[in-house]
Tab-separated table of C-alpha atoms and ligand atoms in Angstrom:
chain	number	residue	atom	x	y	z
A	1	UNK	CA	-29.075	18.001	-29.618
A	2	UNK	CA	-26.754	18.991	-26.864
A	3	UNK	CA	-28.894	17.912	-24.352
A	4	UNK	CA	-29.332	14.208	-25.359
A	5	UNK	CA	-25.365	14.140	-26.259
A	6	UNK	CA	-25.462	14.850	-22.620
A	7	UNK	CA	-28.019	12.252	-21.652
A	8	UNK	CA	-26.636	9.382	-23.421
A	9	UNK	CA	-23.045	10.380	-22.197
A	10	UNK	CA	-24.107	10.329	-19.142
A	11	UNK	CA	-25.895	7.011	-19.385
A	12	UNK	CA	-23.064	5.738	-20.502
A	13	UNK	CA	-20.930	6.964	-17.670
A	14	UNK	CA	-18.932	9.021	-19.975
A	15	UNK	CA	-18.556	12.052	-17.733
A	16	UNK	CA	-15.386	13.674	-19.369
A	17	UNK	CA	-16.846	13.828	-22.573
A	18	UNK	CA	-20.300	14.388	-21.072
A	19	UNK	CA	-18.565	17.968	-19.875
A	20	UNK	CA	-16.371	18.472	-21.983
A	21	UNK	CA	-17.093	17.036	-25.674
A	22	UNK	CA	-17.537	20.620	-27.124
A	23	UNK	CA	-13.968	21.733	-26.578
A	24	UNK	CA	-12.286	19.216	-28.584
A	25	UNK	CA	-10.972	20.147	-31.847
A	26	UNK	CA	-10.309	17.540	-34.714
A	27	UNK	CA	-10.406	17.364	-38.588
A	28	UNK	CA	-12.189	14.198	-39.184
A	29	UNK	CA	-14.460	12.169	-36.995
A	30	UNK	CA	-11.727	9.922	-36.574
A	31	UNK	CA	-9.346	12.124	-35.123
A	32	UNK	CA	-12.610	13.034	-32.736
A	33	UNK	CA	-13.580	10.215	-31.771
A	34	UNK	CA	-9.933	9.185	-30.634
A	35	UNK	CA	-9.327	12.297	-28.967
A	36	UNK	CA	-12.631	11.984	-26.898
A	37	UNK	CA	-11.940	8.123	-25.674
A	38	UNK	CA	-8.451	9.457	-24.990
A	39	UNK	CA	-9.494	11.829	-22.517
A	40	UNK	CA	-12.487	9.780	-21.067
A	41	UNK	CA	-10.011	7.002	-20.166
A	42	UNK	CA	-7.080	9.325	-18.719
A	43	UNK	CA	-9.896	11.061	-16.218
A	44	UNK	CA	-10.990	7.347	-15.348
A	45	UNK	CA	-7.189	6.440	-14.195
A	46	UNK	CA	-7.082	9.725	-12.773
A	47	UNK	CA	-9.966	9.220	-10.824
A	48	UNK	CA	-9.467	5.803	-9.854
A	49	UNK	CA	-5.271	6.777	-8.845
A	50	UNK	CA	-7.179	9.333	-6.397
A	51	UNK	CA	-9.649	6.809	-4.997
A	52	UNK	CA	-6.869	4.561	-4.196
A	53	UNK	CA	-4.677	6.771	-2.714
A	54	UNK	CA	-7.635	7.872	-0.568
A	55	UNK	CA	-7.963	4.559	0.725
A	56	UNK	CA	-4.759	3.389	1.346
A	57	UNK	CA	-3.848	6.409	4.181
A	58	UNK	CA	-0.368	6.388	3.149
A	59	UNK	CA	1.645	8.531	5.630
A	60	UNK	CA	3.052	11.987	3.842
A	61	UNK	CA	6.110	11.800	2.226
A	62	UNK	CA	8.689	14.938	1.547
A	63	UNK	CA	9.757	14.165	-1.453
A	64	UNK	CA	13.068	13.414	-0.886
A	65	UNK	CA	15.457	11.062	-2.806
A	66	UNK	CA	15.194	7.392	-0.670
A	67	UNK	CA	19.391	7.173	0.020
A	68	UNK	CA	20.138	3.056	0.490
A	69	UNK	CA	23.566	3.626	1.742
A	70	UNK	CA	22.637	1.389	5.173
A	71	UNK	CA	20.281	-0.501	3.138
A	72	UNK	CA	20.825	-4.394	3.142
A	73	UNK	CA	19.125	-5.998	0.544
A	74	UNK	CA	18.745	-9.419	-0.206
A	75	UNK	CA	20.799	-11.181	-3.096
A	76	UNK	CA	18.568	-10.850	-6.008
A	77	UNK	CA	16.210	-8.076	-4.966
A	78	UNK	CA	17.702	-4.864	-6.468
A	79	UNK	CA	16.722	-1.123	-4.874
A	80	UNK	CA	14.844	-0.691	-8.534
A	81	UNK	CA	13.183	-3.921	-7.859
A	82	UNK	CA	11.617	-3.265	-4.483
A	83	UNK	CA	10.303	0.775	-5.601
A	84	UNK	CA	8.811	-1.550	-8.513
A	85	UNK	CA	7.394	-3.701	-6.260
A	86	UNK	CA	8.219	-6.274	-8.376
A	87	UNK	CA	7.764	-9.073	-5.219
A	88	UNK	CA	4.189	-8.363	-5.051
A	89	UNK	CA	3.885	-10.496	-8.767
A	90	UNK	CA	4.173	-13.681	-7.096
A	91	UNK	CA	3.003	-12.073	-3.751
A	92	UNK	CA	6.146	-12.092	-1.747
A	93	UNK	CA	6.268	-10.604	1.714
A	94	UNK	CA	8.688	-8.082	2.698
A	95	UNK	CA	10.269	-7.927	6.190
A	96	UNK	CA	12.042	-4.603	7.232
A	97	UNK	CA	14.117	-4.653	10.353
A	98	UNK	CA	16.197	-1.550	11.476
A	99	UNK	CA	16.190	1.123	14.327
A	100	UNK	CA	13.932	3.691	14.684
A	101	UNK	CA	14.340	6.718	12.441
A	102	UNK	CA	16.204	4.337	9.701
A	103	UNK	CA	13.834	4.847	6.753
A	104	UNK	CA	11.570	1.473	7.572
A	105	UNK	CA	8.115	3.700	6.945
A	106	UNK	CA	9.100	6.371	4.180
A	107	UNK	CA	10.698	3.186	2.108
A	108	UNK	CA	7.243	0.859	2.704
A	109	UNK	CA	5.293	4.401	2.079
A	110	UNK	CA	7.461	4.560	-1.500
A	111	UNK	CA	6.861	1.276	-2.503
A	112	UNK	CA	2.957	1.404	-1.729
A	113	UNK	CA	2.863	5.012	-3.561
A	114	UNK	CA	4.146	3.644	-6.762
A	115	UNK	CA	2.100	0.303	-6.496
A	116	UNK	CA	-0.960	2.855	-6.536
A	117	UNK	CA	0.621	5.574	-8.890
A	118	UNK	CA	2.227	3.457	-12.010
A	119	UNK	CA	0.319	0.151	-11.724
A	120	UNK	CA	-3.397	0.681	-10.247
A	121	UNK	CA	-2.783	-1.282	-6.863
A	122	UNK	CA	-4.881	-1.805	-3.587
A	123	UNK	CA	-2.543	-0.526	-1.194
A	124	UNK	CA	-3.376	-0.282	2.677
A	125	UNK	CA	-1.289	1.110	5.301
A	126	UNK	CA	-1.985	0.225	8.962
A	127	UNK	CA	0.081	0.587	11.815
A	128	UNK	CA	0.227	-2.597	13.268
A	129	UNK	CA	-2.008	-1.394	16.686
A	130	UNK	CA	-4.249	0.734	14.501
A	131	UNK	CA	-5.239	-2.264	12.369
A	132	UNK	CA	-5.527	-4.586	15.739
A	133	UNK	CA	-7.573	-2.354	17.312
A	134	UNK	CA	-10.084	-1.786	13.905
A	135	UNK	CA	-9.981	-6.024	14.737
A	136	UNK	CA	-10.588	-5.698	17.721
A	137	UNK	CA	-13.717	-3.212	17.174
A	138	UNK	CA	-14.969	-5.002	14.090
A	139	UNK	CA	-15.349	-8.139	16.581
A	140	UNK	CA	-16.839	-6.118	19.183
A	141	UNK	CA	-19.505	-4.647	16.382
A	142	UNK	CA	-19.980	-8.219	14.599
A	143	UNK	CA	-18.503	-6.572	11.652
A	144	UNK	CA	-15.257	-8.708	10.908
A	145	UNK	CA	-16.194	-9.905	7.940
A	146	UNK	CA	-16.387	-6.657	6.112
A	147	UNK	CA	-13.167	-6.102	7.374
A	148	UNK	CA	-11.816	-8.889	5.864
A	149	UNK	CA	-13.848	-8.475	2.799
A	150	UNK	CA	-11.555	-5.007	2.582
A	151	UNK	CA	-8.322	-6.489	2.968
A	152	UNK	CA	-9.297	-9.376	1.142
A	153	UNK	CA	-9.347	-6.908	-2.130
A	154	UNK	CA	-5.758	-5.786	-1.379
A	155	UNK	CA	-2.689	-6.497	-3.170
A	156	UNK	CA	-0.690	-4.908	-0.702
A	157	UNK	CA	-0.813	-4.899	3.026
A	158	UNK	CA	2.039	-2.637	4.588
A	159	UNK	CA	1.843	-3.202	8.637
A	160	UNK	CA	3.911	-0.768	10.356
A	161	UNK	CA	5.843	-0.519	13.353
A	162	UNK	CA	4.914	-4.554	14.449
A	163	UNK	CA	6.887	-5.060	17.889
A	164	UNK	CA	6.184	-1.493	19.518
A	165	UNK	CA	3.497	-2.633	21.766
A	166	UNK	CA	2.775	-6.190	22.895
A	167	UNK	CA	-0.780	-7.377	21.374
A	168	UNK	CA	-3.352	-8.976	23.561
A	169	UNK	CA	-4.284	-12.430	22.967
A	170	UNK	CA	-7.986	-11.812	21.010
A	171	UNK	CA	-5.618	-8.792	18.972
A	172	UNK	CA	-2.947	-11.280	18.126
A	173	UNK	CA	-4.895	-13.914	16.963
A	174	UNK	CA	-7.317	-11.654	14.780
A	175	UNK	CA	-3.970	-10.463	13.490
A	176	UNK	CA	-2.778	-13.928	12.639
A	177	UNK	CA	-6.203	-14.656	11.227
A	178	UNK	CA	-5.195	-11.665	8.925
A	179	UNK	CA	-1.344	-12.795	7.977
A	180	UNK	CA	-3.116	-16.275	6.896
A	181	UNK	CA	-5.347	-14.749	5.196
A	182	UNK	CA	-2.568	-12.994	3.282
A	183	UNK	CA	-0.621	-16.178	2.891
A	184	UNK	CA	0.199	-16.580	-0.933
A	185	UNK	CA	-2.582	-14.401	-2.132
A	186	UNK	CA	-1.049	-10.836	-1.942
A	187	UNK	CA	1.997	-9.063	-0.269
A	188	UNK	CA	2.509	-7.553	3.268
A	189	UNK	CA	5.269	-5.723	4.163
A	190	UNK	CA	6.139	-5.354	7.835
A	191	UNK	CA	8.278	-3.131	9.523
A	192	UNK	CA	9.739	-3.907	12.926
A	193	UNK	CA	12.499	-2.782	15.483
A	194	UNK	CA	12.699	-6.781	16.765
A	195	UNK	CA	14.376	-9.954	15.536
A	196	UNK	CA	11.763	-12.599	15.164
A	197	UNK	CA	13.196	-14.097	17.868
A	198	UNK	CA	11.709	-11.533	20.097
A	199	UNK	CA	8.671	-11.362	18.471
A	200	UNK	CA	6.746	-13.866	21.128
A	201	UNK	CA	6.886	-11.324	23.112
A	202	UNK	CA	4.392	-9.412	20.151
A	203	UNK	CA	2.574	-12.012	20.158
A	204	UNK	CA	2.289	-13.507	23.747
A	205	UNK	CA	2.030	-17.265	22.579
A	206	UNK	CA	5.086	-18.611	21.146
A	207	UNK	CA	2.914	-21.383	19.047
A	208	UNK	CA	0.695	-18.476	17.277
A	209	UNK	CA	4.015	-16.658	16.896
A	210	UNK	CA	5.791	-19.838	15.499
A	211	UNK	CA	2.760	-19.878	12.811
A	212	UNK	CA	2.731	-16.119	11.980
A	213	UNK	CA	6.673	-15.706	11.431
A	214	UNK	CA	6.307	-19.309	9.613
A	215	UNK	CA	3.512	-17.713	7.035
A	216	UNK	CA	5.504	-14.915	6.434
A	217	UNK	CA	9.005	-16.135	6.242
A	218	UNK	CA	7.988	-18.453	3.736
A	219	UNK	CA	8.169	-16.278	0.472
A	220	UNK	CA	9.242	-13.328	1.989
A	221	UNK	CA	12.734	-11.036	1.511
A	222	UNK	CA	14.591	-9.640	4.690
A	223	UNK	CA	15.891	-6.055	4.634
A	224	UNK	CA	17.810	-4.625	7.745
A	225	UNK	CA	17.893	-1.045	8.147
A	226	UNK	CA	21.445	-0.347	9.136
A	227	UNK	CA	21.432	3.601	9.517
A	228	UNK	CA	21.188	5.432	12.353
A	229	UNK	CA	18.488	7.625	12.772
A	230	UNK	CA	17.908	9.813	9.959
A	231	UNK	CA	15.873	12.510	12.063
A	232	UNK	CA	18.809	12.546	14.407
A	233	UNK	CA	21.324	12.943	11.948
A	234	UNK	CA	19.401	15.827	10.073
A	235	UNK	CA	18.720	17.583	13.310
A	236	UNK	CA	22.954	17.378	13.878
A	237	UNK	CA	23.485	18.721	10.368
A	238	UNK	CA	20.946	21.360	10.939
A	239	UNK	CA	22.228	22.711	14.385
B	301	LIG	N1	17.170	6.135	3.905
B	301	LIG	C1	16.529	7.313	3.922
B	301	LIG	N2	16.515	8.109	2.844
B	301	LIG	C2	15.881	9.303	2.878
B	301	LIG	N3	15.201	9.767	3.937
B	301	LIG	C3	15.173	9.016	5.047
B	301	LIG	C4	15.820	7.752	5.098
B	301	LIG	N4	15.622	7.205	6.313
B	301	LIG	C5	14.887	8.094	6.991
B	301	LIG	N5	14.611	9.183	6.249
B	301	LIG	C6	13.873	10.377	6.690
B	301	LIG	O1	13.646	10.266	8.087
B	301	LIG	C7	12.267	10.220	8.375
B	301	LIG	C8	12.003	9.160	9.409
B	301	LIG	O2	12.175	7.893	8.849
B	301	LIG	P1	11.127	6.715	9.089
B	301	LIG	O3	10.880	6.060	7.792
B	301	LIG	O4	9.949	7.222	9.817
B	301	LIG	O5	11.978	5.763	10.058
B	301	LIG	P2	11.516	4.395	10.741
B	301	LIG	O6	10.179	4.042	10.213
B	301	LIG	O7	12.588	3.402	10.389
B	301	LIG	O8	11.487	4.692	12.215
B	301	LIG	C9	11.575	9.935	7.038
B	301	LIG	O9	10.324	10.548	6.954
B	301	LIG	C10	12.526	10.510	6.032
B	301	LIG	O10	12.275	11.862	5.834
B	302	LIG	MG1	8.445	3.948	11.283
């Protein structure tokens, strides 16, 4: 009999209970059955958490408490608010501006860890470059559309370090084919060390820039980084 519980479990695609069906204790099949689905369904979250933090290369984070002292938020977005990621229900864009070493990445990292971790998101972390030059590529290979199929599936987009390196023209555009594409459908947040005033110099066309900053302006929250480098200040308290 064990053998077809087995069978059918697995034709069913129960593997928890497949494995593990024997070691449940219960006094009535109620109780049983319950207990079984209970576990079946936390190993599917579990798995699926895993799969998406997998694919969303998050950069490591240490654990530490995020301090907002040099935080500026906008009116109406609360700290609690943006670790909920509560813009991403009506897919708001989120624009961090600061210095290097301010907390831009490890706050953009937080928020896309508890997207995954408490409500199932599609998170996907690219520094801006890396993701221009996986355009780039794609193009190259004739395989853009899977590449937009991917992010397509998103609900979050975080785009890091945007201003660092000038784009070329093909890189920018593909990137502004990417923000569109984005528009109103799920959220990116950006982090950048430049003013959008500056950012034609990202961009190299002030037209395409004009059309990116104007597709993600539109819905989108501004937070400035204030603080000096943390790194620097640690490596002060630490010497
Ligand atoms: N506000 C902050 N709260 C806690 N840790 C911070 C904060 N800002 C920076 N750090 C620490 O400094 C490191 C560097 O910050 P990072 O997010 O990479 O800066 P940025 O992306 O703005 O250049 C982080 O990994 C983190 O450990
Ligand atoms: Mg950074």
């Amino acid at each position: 009999m064990s053998t077809q519980i087995q069978e059918f479990a697995k034709r069913l695609k129960l593997s928890w209970i497949r494995e593990h069906y024997q070691e449940i204790e219960a006094t009535s099949n109620e109780e049983y059955l319950l207990k079984l689905f209970e576990k079946e369904i936390e190993q599917r979250e579990e798995r699926k958490t895993n799969l998406l933090l997998t694919q969303a290369s998050l950069p490591k984070v240490n654990g530490k408490p995020f301090d907002w002292k040099d935080i500026v938020l906008t009116a109406g977005l609360s700290s609690e608010d943006l670790l909920n990621g509560v813009f991403m229900e009506q897919q708001e864009n989120l624009i961090f501006y600061g210095g290097v070493g301010a907390g831009k990445t490890y706050l953009a990292t937080l928020i896309g860890l508890n997207a995954i971790q408490r409500y199932g998101k599609a998170v996907k972390f690219y520094t801006a470059a890396s993701l221009v030059n996986r355009l780039l590529e794609a193009n190259e290979k004739g395989n853009l559309n899977k590449l937009f199929k991917q992010i397509e599936k998103l609900d979050l987009l975080i785009l890091d370090e945007l201003g660092y390196i000038p784009l070329h023209k093909q890189g920018a555009e593909l990137l502004f084919q990417v923000i569109s594409m984005c528009y109103e459908t799920k959220s990116i947040i950006i982090t950048t060390n430049l003013q959008f005033g500056q950012w034609n110099h990202v961009f190299g066309d002030p037209i395409l820039t004009e059309a990116v900053i104007d597709r993600l302006i539109h819905h989108s929250h501004l937070i400035v980084f204030k603080g000096d480098s943390y790194r620097y200040k640690e490596s002060i308290i630490q010497n």
